Amino acid sequence: MSETKFQIDQQIVYPSQGVGKITEVFEKAFRGTPMMYYKIYIESSDMIVMVPVEKAEELGIRAIVSAEEAEKALNSLSDDFEPITSDWKLRYQMNLDLLKKGTIADIAAIVRCLYNRSKVKELPILERKLYDQAKKLLEDEISIAMGMDVKEVESKIHLKLEPPGSQPKVKHIIDDFDDEDDDLMNDISSKKNKDDSNDEDDDSDDTNESEDAGDFDESDDDEF
């Protein structure tokens, strides 16, 4: 077997999916051509994905950071940051791009941004989902990197985001266009749910994670 970046039983971060573990590295024919794959178990969703080794870096799959890097990301949650745009479409896309990049600093930045924005106005559906996804990913990685219980990490994250007696950090909001239109966001989500079984790719650009096109279940031998 050729050399691979990740080894069996190694814990990794798959930004669009969660923290996982490499359970197998194997060769499999794809359209007649042998390819190496990682089989990854994602505990948070109890799901197994198979990713071509050559696409792992493109998909943002990386090793768990060191304890020092995890602590730095945790502390960054208390940092001041640039004003937040009130244009939900722009803000959502910016944070989605950060999630795709997937460094622990990027994930912490999403959590910090959306938590503080929620103190100004309740997040719409898509942003709440993005916030929950990023927060869970941050909790799980810090827990592994620092050897701490997830519940303890969750408490530390909350204290960093909102120290006792602190004032909200958001002092300025860039008024690009309109603030969030919650009805519009609900319409987007409702339409997506209705069209899931027969939707068009160009109607789901911001709500689907297209970088996952390289994943497939074990039964989908003909898909890539």
Coordinates of N, CA and C in Angstrom, one line a residue:
M1 N 0.8 -1.2 0.0 CA 0.0 0.0 0.0 C 0.9 1.2 0.0
S2 N 0.6 2.2 -0.8 CA 1.4 3.4 -0.9 C 1.2 4.3 0.3
E3 N 2.1 5.2 0.5 CA 2.1 6.1 1.7 C 0.9 7.0 1.6
T4 N 0.2 7.2 2.8 CA -0.9 8.1 2.9 C -0.6 9.1 4.0
K5 N -1.3 10.3 3.9 CA -1.1 11.3 4.9 C -1.7 10.9 6.3
F6 N -2.8 10.3 6.3 CA -3.5 9.9 7.5 C -3.4 8.3 7.6
Q7 N -3.4 7.9 8.9 CA -3.2 6.5 9.2 C -4.5 6.0 9.9
I8 N -4.6 4.7 9.9 CA -5.8 4.0 10.5 C -5.8 4.4 12.0
D9 N -7.0 4.6 12.5 CA -7.2 5.0 13.9 C -6.9 6.5 14.2
Q10 N -6.4 7.2 13.2 CA -6.1 8.6 13.4 C -7.3 9.5 13.4
Q11 N -7.5 10.4 14.4 CA -8.6 11.3 14.4 C -8.3 12.5 13.5
I12 N -9.3 12.9 12.8 CA -9.2 14.0 11.8 C -10.4 14.9 11.9
V13 N -10.3 16.0 11.3 CA -11.4 17.0 11.1 C -11.8 17.0 9.7
Y14 N -13.1 16.8 9.5 CA -13.7 16.9 8.1 C -14.6 18.1 8.3
P15 N -14.2 19.3 7.9 CA -15.0 20.5 8.2 C -16.5 20.5 7.9
S16 N -16.9 19.9 6.8 CA -18.3 19.9 6.5 C -19.1 18.8 7.2
Q17 N -18.4 17.9 7.8 CA -19.0 16.7 8.5 C -18.8 16.7 10.0
G18 N -17.6 16.9 10.4 CA -17.3 16.8 11.9 C -16.0 16.2 12.1
V19 N -15.8 15.9 13.4 CA -14.6 15.2 13.8 C -14.8 13.7 13.5
G20 N -13.8 13.1 12.9 CA -13.9 11.6 12.6 C -12.7 10.9 12.9
K21 N -12.8 9.6 12.6 CA -11.6 8.7 12.7 C -11.4 7.9 11.5
I22 N -10.2 7.8 11.0 CA -9.9 6.9 9.9 C -10.0 5.5 10.3
T23 N -10.9 4.7 9.8 CA -11.1 3.3 10.2 C -10.4 2.4 9.2
E24 N -10.2 2.8 8.0 CA -9.6 2.0 7.0 C -9.0 2.8 5.8
V25 N -7.9 2.3 5.3 CA -7.3 2.9 4.1 C -7.2 1.8 3.1
F26 N -7.9 1.9 2.0 CA -8.0 0.7 1.1 C -7.9 1.2 -0.4
E27 N -7.7 0.2 -1.3 CA -7.7 0.5 -2.7 C -9.0 -0.1 -3.3
K28 N -9.6 0.7 -4.2 CA -10.8 0.3 -4.8 C -10.9 0.8 -6.2
A29 N -11.4 0.0 -7.2 CA -11.4 0.4 -8.6 C -12.6 1.4 -8.8
F30 N -12.3 2.5 -9.4 CA -13.3 3.5 -9.8 C -13.2 3.6 -11.3
R31 N -14.3 3.2 -12.0 CA -14.3 3.2 -13.5 C -13.1 2.5 -14.1
G32 N -12.7 1.4 -13.5 CA -11.6 0.6 -14.0 C -10.3 1.0 -13.5
T33 N -10.2 2.1 -12.8 CA -8.9 2.6 -12.3 C -8.8 2.5 -10.8
P34 N -7.7 1.8 -10.4 CA -7.5 1.6 -8.9 C -7.3 3.0 -8.2
M35 N -8.0 3.2 -7.1 CA -7.8 4.4 -6.3 C -7.7 4.1 -4.9
M36 N -7.0 4.9 -4.1 CA -6.9 4.8 -2.7 C -8.0 5.6 -2.0
Y37 N -8.6 5.0 -1.0 CA -9.7 5.7 -0.3 C -9.4 5.7 1.3
Y38 N -9.9 6.7 1.9 CA -10.1 6.7 3.4 C -11.5 6.4 3.7
K39 N -11.7 5.4 4.7 CA -13.0 5.2 5.2 C -13.0 5.9 6.6
I40 N -13.9 6.9 6.7 CA -14.0 7.7 7.9 C -15.3 7.6 8.7
Y41 N -15.2 7.3 10.0 CA -16.3 7.3 10.8 C -16.5 8.6 11.5
I42 N -17.7 9.2 11.3 CA -18.1 10.5 11.9 C -19.0 10.2 13.1
E43 N -18.5 10.4 14.3 CA -19.2 10.0 15.5 C -20.5 10.8 15.7
S44 N -20.4 12.1 15.5 CA -21.5 13.0 15.8 C -22.8 12.7 15.0
S45 N -22.6 12.1 13.8 CA -23.7 11.8 12.9 C -23.9 10.3 12.8
D46 N -23.0 9.5 13.4 CA -22.9 8.0 13.3 C -23.0 7.6 11.8
M47 N -22.0 8.2 11.1 CA -22.0 8.0 9.6 C -20.6 7.6 9.2
I48 N -20.6 6.8 8.1 CA -19.3 6.4 7.5 C -19.3 7.0 6.1
V49 N -18.2 7.7 5.8 CA -18.0 8.2 4.5 C -16.7 7.7 3.9
M50 N -16.6 7.6 2.6 CA -15.4 7.1 1.9 C -14.9 8.3 1.0
V51 N -13.7 8.7 1.2 CA -13.1 9.8 0.5 C -11.9 9.4 -0.3
P52 N -11.8 9.7 -1.6 CA -10.5 9.4 -2.3 C -9.4 10.1 -1.6
V53 N -8.3 9.4 -1.4 CA -7.1 10.0 -0.8 C -6.6 11.3 -1.5
E54 N -6.7 11.3 -2.8 CA -6.2 12.4 -3.5 C -7.1 13.6 -3.4
K55 N -8.4 13.5 -2.9 CA -9.3 14.6 -2.7 C -9.3 15.1 -1.3
A56 N -8.7 14.4 -0.4 CA -8.8 14.7 1.1 C -8.4 16.1 1.4
E57 N -7.3 16.6 0.8 CA -6.8 18.0 1.1 C -7.8 19.0 0.5
E58 N -8.2 18.7 -0.7 CA -9.2 19.6 -1.4 C -10.5 19.8 -0.6
L59 N -10.9 18.7 0.1 CA -12.1 18.7 0.9 C -11.8 19.3 2.3
G60 N -10.6 19.7 2.6 CA -10.3 20.3 3.9 C -10.0 19.4 5.0
I61 N -9.9 18.1 4.7 CA -9.7 17.1 5.8 C -8.3 17.3 6.3
R62 N -8.2 17.4 7.6 CA -6.9 17.7 8.3 C -6.8 16.9 9.6
A63 N -5.5 16.9 10.2 CA -5.3 16.3 11.5 C -5.8 17.2 12.6
I64 N -6.1 16.6 13.7 CA -6.5 17.4 14.9 C -5.3 18.3 15.3
V65 N -5.6 19.5 15.7 CA -4.5 20.5 16.0 C -3.9 20.1 17.4
S66 N -2.8 20.8 17.7 CA -2.1 20.6 19.0 C -2.9 21.3 20.1
A67 N -2.6 20.9 21.3 CA -3.3 21.6 22.5 C -3.1 23.1 22.5
E68 N -1.9 23.5 22.0 CA -1.6 24.9 22.0 C -2.5 25.7 21.0
E69 N -2.6 25.1 19.8 CA -3.5 25.7 18.8 C -4.9 25.7 19.2
A70 N -5.4 24.6 19.9 CA -6.7 24.6 20.4 C -7.0 25.6 21.4
E71 N -6.0 25.8 22.3 CA -6.2 26.9 23.4 C -6.2 28.3 22.8
K72 N -5.4 28.5 21.7 CA -5.4 29.8 21.0 C -6.7 30.0 20.4
A73 N -7.3 29.0 19.7 CA -8.6 29.2 19.1 C -9.7 29.5 20.2
L74 N -9.6 28.8 21.3 CA -10.6 29.0 22.4 C -10.5 30.5 22.9
N75 N -9.3 30.9 23.1 CA -9.1 32.3 23.6 C -9.5 33.4 22.6
S76 N -9.4 33.0 21.3 CA -9.8 34.0 20.2 C -11.3 34.3 20.3
L77 N -12.1 33.5 20.9 CA -13.5 33.7 21.0 C -13.8 35.0 21.8
S78 N -12.9 35.5 22.6 CA -13.0 36.7 23.3 C -12.5 38.0 22.6
D79 N -11.8 37.7 21.5 CA -11.2 38.8 20.7 C -12.2 39.8 20.2
D80 N -11.8 41.1 20.0 CA -12.6 42.0 19.2 C -12.5 41.6 17.7
F81 N -13.4 42.1 16.9 CA -13.3 41.7 15.5 C -14.0 42.8 14.7
E82 N -13.9 42.6 13.4 CA -14.4 43.6 12.5 C -16.0 43.7 12.6
P83 N -16.5 44.9 12.2 CA -18.0 45.1 12.2 C -18.7 44.0 11.4
I84 N -19.9 43.6 11.8 CA -20.6 42.6 11.1 C -21.6 43.1 10.1
T85 N -21.6 42.6 8.9 CA -22.6 43.1 7.9 C -24.0 42.6 8.3
S86 N -25.0 43.5 8.0 CA -26.4 43.1 8.3 C -27.0 42.4 7.1
D87 N -26.3 42.3 6.0 CA -26.8 41.6 4.8 C -26.6 40.1 5.0
W88 N -27.6 39.4 5.3 CA -27.5 38.0 5.7 C -26.9 37.1 4.6
K89 N -27.2 37.4 3.3 CA -26.7 36.6 2.2 C -25.2 36.7 2.2
L90 N -24.6 37.9 2.4 CA -23.2 38.1 2.4 C -22.6 37.5 3.6
R91 N -23.2 37.7 4.7 CA -22.6 37.1 6.0 C -22.6 35.6 6.0
Y92 N -23.7 35.1 5.5 CA -23.8 33.6 5.5 C -22.8 33.0 4.5
Q93 N -22.6 33.6 3.3 CA -21.6 33.1 2.4 C -20.2 33.2 2.9
M94 N -19.9 34.4 3.6 CA -18.6 34.6 4.2 C -18.2 33.5 5.2
N95 N -19.2 33.2 6.1 CA -19.0 32.2 7.1 C -19.0 30.8 6.5
L96 N -19.8 30.5 5.5 CA -19.7 29.2 4.8 C -18.4 29.0 4.2
D97 N -17.8 30.0 3.6 CA -16.5 29.9 3.0 C -15.4 29.6 4.1
L98 N -15.6 30.2 5.2 CA -14.6 29.9 6.3 C -14.8 28.5 6.8
L99 N -16.0 28.0 6.8 CA -16.2 26.6 7.2 C -15.5 25.6 6.2
K100 N -15.6 26.0 4.9 CA -15.0 25.1 3.9 C -13.5 25.1 4.0
K101 N -12.9 26.3 4.4 CA -11.4 26.4 4.6 C -11.1 25.5 5.8
G102 N -11.9 25.6 6.9 CA -11.9 24.6 7.9 C -10.7 24.6 8.9
T103 N -9.9 25.6 9.0 CA -8.9 25.7 10.1 C -9.6 25.9 11.4
I104 N -9.0 25.6 12.5 CA -9.7 25.8 13.8 C -9.9 27.3 14.1
A105 N -9.0 28.1 13.5 CA -9.2 29.5 13.7 C -10.4 30.0 12.9
D106 N -10.6 29.5 11.7 CA -11.8 29.8 10.9 C -13.0 29.4 11.6
I107 N -13.0 28.2 12.2 CA -14.2 27.7 12.8 C -14.6 28.5 14.0
A108 N -13.5 28.9 14.8 CA -13.7 29.8 16.0 C -14.3 31.1 15.6
A109 N -13.8 31.6 14.4 CA -14.3 32.9 13.9 C -15.8 32.9 13.6
I110 N -16.2 31.8 13.0 CA -17.7 31.6 12.7 C -18.5 31.7 14.0
V111 N -18.0 30.9 15.0 CA -18.7 30.8 16.3 C -18.8 32.2 16.9
R112 N -17.7 32.9 16.9 CA -17.6 34.2 17.6 C -18.5 35.2 16.8
C113 N -18.5 35.2 15.5 CA -19.3 36.1 14.7 C -20.8 35.9 14.9
L114 N -21.2 34.7 14.8 CA -22.6 34.4 14.8 C -23.2 34.5 16.2
Y115 N -22.4 34.1 17.2 CA -22.9 34.3 18.6 C -23.1 35.7 18.9
N116 N -22.2 36.6 18.6 CA -22.3 38.0 18.9 C -23.4 38.6 18.0
R117 N -23.6 38.1 16.8 CA -24.6 38.7 16.0 C -26.0 38.3 16.6
S118 N -26.1 37.1 17.2 CA -27.3 36.7 17.8 C -27.7 37.5 18.9
K119 N -26.8 38.3 19.5 CA -27.1 39.2 20.6 C -27.7 40.5 20.1
V120 N -27.6 40.7 18.8 CA -28.2 41.9 18.2 C -29.6 41.5 17.7
K121 N -29.7 40.4 17.0 CA -31.0 39.9 16.5 C -30.9 38.4 16.4
E122 N -32.0 37.7 16.6 CA -32.0 36.3 16.5 C -31.6 35.9 15.1
L123 N -30.8 34.8 15.0 CA -30.3 34.3 13.8 C -31.4 33.7 13.0
P124 N -31.4 33.8 11.7 CA -32.3 33.1 10.8 C -31.9 31.6 10.8
I125 N -32.8 30.8 10.2 CA -32.6 29.4 10.2 C -31.3 28.9 9.7
L126 N -30.9 29.3 8.5 CA -29.7 28.8 7.9 C -28.4 29.2 8.8
E127 N -28.4 30.4 9.3 CA -27.3 30.8 10.1 C -27.3 30.1 11.5
R128 N -28.4 29.8 12.0 CA -28.5 29.0 13.3 C -27.9 27.6 13.1
K129 N -28.2 27.0 11.9 CA -27.7 25.7 11.6 C -26.2 25.8 11.4
L130 N -25.7 26.8 10.7 CA -24.3 27.0 10.5 C -23.6 27.2 11.8
Y131 N -24.2 28.0 12.7 CA -23.6 28.3 14.0 C -23.5 27.0 14.8
D132 N -24.6 26.2 14.9 CA -24.6 24.9 15.6 C -23.5 24.0 15.1
Q133 N -23.4 23.9 13.8 CA -22.4 23.0 13.1 C -21.0 23.4 13.5
A134 N -20.7 24.7 13.4 CA -19.3 25.2 13.7 C -19.0 25.0 15.2
K135 N -20.0 25.3 16.0 CA -19.8 25.2 17.5 C -19.5 23.7 17.9
K136 N -20.3 22.8 17.3 CA -20.1 21.4 17.6 C -18.7 20.9 17.2
L137 N -18.3 21.4 16.0 CA -17.0 21.0 15.5 C -15.9 21.6 16.3
L138 N -16.0 22.8 16.8 CA -15.0 23.4 17.7 C -15.0 22.7 19.0
E139 N -16.1 22.4 19.6 CA -16.1 21.7 20.9 C -15.4 20.3 20.8
D140 N -15.8 19.6 19.7 CA -15.2 18.2 19.6 C -13.7 18.3 19.4
E141 N -13.2 19.2 18.5 CA -11.8 19.2 18.3 C -11.0 19.7 19.5
I142 N -11.5 20.7 20.2 CA -10.8 21.2 21.4 C -10.8 20.1 22.4
S143 N -11.9 19.4 22.6 CA -12.0 18.3 23.5 C -10.9 17.3 23.3
I144 N -10.7 16.9 22.1 CA -9.7 15.9 21.7 C -8.3 16.5 21.9
A145 N -8.1 17.7 21.4 CA -6.7 18.3 21.4 C -6.2 18.5 22.8
M146 N -7.2 18.9 23.7 CA -6.8 19.3 25.1 C -7.1 18.2 26.1
G147 N -7.6 17.1 25.6 CA -7.9 16.0 26.5 C -8.9 16.4 27.6
M148 N -10.0 17.1 27.2 CA -11.0 17.5 28.1 C -12.4 16.9 27.7
D149 N -13.3 16.9 28.7 CA -14.6 16.4 28.5 C -15.3 17.5 27.6
V150 N -16.2 17.0 26.7 CA -16.9 17.9 25.8 C -17.7 18.9 26.6
K151 N -18.4 18.5 27.6 CA -19.2 19.4 28.4 C -18.4 20.5 29.1
E152 N -17.2 20.1 29.5 CA -16.3 21.1 30.1 C -15.9 22.1 29.0
V153 N -15.6 21.6 27.8 CA -15.2 22.5 26.7 C -16.4 23.5 26.3
E154 N -17.6 22.9 26.3 CA -18.8 23.7 26.0 C -18.9 24.9 27.0
S155 N -18.6 24.6 28.3 CA -18.7 25.7 29.3 C -17.6 26.7 29.1
K156 N -16.4 26.3 28.7 CA -15.3 27.2 28.5 C -15.6 28.1 27.3
I157 N -16.2 27.5 26.3 CA -16.5 28.3 25.1 C -17.6 29.4 25.4
H158 N -18.5 29.0 26.2 CA -19.6 30.0 26.6 C -19.0 31.1 27.5
L159 N -18.0 30.8 28.3 CA -17.4 31.8 29.2 C -16.5 32.7 28.4
K160 N -15.9 32.2 27.3 CA -15.1 33.0 26.4 C -16.0 34.0 25.6
L161 N -17.1 33.4 25.1 CA -18.0 34.3 24.3 C -18.7 35.3 25.2
E162 N -19.0 35.0 26.4 CA -19.8 35.9 27.2 C -19.3 35.8 28.7
P163 N -18.2 36.4 29.0 CA -17.7 36.4 30.4 C -18.7 37.1 31.3
P164 N -18.8 36.7 32.5 CA -19.7 37.2 33.5 C -19.6 38.8 33.6
G165 N -20.7 39.5 33.4 CA -20.7 40.9 33.5 C -20.2 41.7 32.3
S166 N -19.9 40.9 31.2 CA -19.4 41.6 30.0 C -20.5 42.2 29.2
Q167 N -20.2 43.2 28.4 CA -21.1 43.8 27.5 C -21.0 43.1 26.1
P168 N -22.1 43.1 25.3 CA -22.0 42.5 24.0 C -20.9 43.2 23.2
K169 N -20.1 42.4 22.4 CA -18.9 42.9 21.7 C -19.3 43.7 20.4
V170 N -20.5 43.4 19.9 CA -20.9 44.0 18.6 C -21.3 45.5 18.9
K171 N -20.5 46.4 18.5 CA -20.8 47.8 18.6 C -21.1 48.5 17.3
H172 N -20.7 47.9 16.2 CA -21.0 48.5 14.9 C -21.5 47.4 14.0
I173 N -22.5 47.8 13.2 CA -23.0 46.9 12.2 C -23.0 47.6 10.8
I174 N -22.4 47.0 9.8 CA -22.4 47.6 8.5 C -23.8 47.4 7.8
D175 N -24.5 48.4 7.6 CA -25.8 48.3 7.0 C -25.7 48.3 5.5
D176 N -25.4 47.1 4.9 CA -25.2 47.0 3.5 C -26.5 47.2 2.7
F177 N -27.5 46.4 3.0 CA -28.8 46.5 2.4 C -29.9 46.5 3.4
D178 N -30.5 45.3 3.5 CA -31.5 45.2 4.5 C -31.0 44.2 5.6
D179 N -31.6 44.2 6.7 CA -31.3 43.2 7.7 C -32.0 41.9 7.3
E180 N -31.8 40.9 8.1 CA -32.3 39.6 7.8 C -33.8 39.7 7.6
D181 N -34.3 39.0 6.6 CA -35.7 38.8 6.3 C -36.0 37.4 6.7
D182 N -36.5 37.2 7.9 CA -36.7 35.8 8.4 C -37.7 35.1 7.6
D183 N -38.7 35.8 7.1 CA -39.7 35.1 6.3 C -39.1 34.6 5.0
L184 N -38.2 35.3 4.5 CA -37.4 34.9 3.3 C -36.6 33.7 3.6
M185 N -35.9 33.7 4.7 CA -35.1 32.5 5.1 C -36.0 31.3 5.3
N186 N -37.1 31.5 5.9 CA -38.0 30.4 6.1 C -38.5 29.8 4.8
D187 N -38.8 30.7 3.9 CA -39.2 30.3 2.5 C -38.2 29.5 1.8
I188 N -36.9 29.9 2.0 CA -35.8 29.2 1.4 C -35.7 27.8 1.9
S189 N -35.8 27.7 3.3 CA -35.7 26.4 3.9 C -36.9 25.5 3.6
S190 N -38.1 26.1 3.5 CA -39.3 25.3 3.2 C -39.2 24.8 1.8
K191 N -38.7 25.6 0.8 CA -38.6 25.2 -0.5 C -37.6 24.1 -0.7
K192 N -36.5 24.2 0.1 CA -35.5 23.2 0.0 C -36.0 21.9 0.4
N193 N -36.8 21.9 1.5 CA -37.3 20.6 2.1 C -38.3 20.0 1.1
K194 N -39.1 20.8 0.4 CA -40.1 20.3 -0.6 C -39.4 19.7 -1.8
D195 N -38.3 20.3 -2.2 CA -37.6 20.0 -3.4 C -36.5 19.0 -3.3
D196 N -36.2 18.5 -2.0 CA -35.0 17.7 -1.8 C -35.0 16.5 -2.7
S197 N -36.2 15.9 -3.0 CA -36.1 14.6 -3.8 C -36.0 14.9 -5.3
N198 N -36.3 16.2 -5.7 CA -36.3 16.5 -7.1 C -35.8 17.9 -7.4
D199 N -34.8 18.3 -6.7 CA -34.4 19.7 -6.8 C -33.4 19.9 -7.9
E200 N -33.2 21.2 -8.3 CA -32.2 21.5 -9.3 C -31.0 22.1 -8.6
D201 N -29.8 21.7 -9.1 CA -28.6 22.0 -8.5 C -28.4 23.5 -8.3
D202 N -28.9 24.3 -9.2 CA -28.6 25.7 -9.2 C -29.6 26.4 -8.2
D203 N -30.6 25.7 -7.7 CA -31.5 26.3 -6.7 C -31.0 26.1 -5.3
S204 N -29.9 25.3 -5.1 CA -29.5 24.9 -3.7 C -28.1 25.3 -3.4
D205 N -27.6 26.4 -4.1 CA -26.2 26.7 -4.0 C -25.7 27.0 -2.6
D206 N -26.4 27.8 -1.8 CA -25.9 28.2 -0.5 C -26.3 27.2 0.6
T207 N -27.3 26.4 0.4 CA -27.8 25.5 1.4 C -27.2 24.1 1.3
N208 N -26.5 23.8 0.2 CA -25.9 22.5 0.1 C -24.4 22.6 0.1
E209 N -23.6 21.7 0.6 CA -22.2 21.7 0.7 C -21.6 20.9 -0.5
S210 N -21.3 21.6 -1.6 CA -21.0 20.9 -2.8 C -19.6 20.3 -2.7
E211 N -18.8 20.7 -1.7 CA -17.5 20.0 -1.6 C -17.6 18.6 -1.2
D212 N -18.8 18.1 -0.8 CA -18.9 16.7 -0.4 C -19.2 15.8 -1.6
A213 N -19.1 16.3 -2.8 CA -19.4 15.5 -3.9 C -18.5 14.3 -4.1
G214 N -17.4 14.3 -3.4 CA -16.5 13.2 -3.5 C -16.8 12.1 -2.5
D215 N -17.7 12.3 -1.6 CA -18.1 11.3 -0.6 C -19.2 10.4 -1.2
F216 N -19.2 9.1 -0.7 CA -20.3 8.3 -1.0 C -20.3 7.1 -0.1
D217 N -21.5 6.5 0.1 CA -21.6 5.3 1.0 C -21.0 4.1 0.3
E218 N -20.8 3.1 1.1 CA -20.1 1.9 0.6 C -20.9 1.2 -0.5
S219 N -22.3 1.4 -0.4 CA -23.1 0.8 -1.4 C -23.1 1.4 -2.8
D220 N -22.6 2.7 -2.8 CA -22.7 3.5 -4.1 C -21.4 3.3 -4.9
D221 N -21.2 2.1 -5.4 CA -20.0 1.8 -6.0 C -19.8 2.5 -7.3
D222 N -20.9 3.0 -7.9 CA -20.7 3.7 -9.2 C -20.7 5.2 -9.1
E223 N -20.8 5.7 -7.9 CA -20.8 7.1 -7.7 C -19.4 7.6 -7.3
F224 N -19.2 8.9 -7.4 CA -17.9 9.5 -7.0 C -18.2 10.9 -6.4

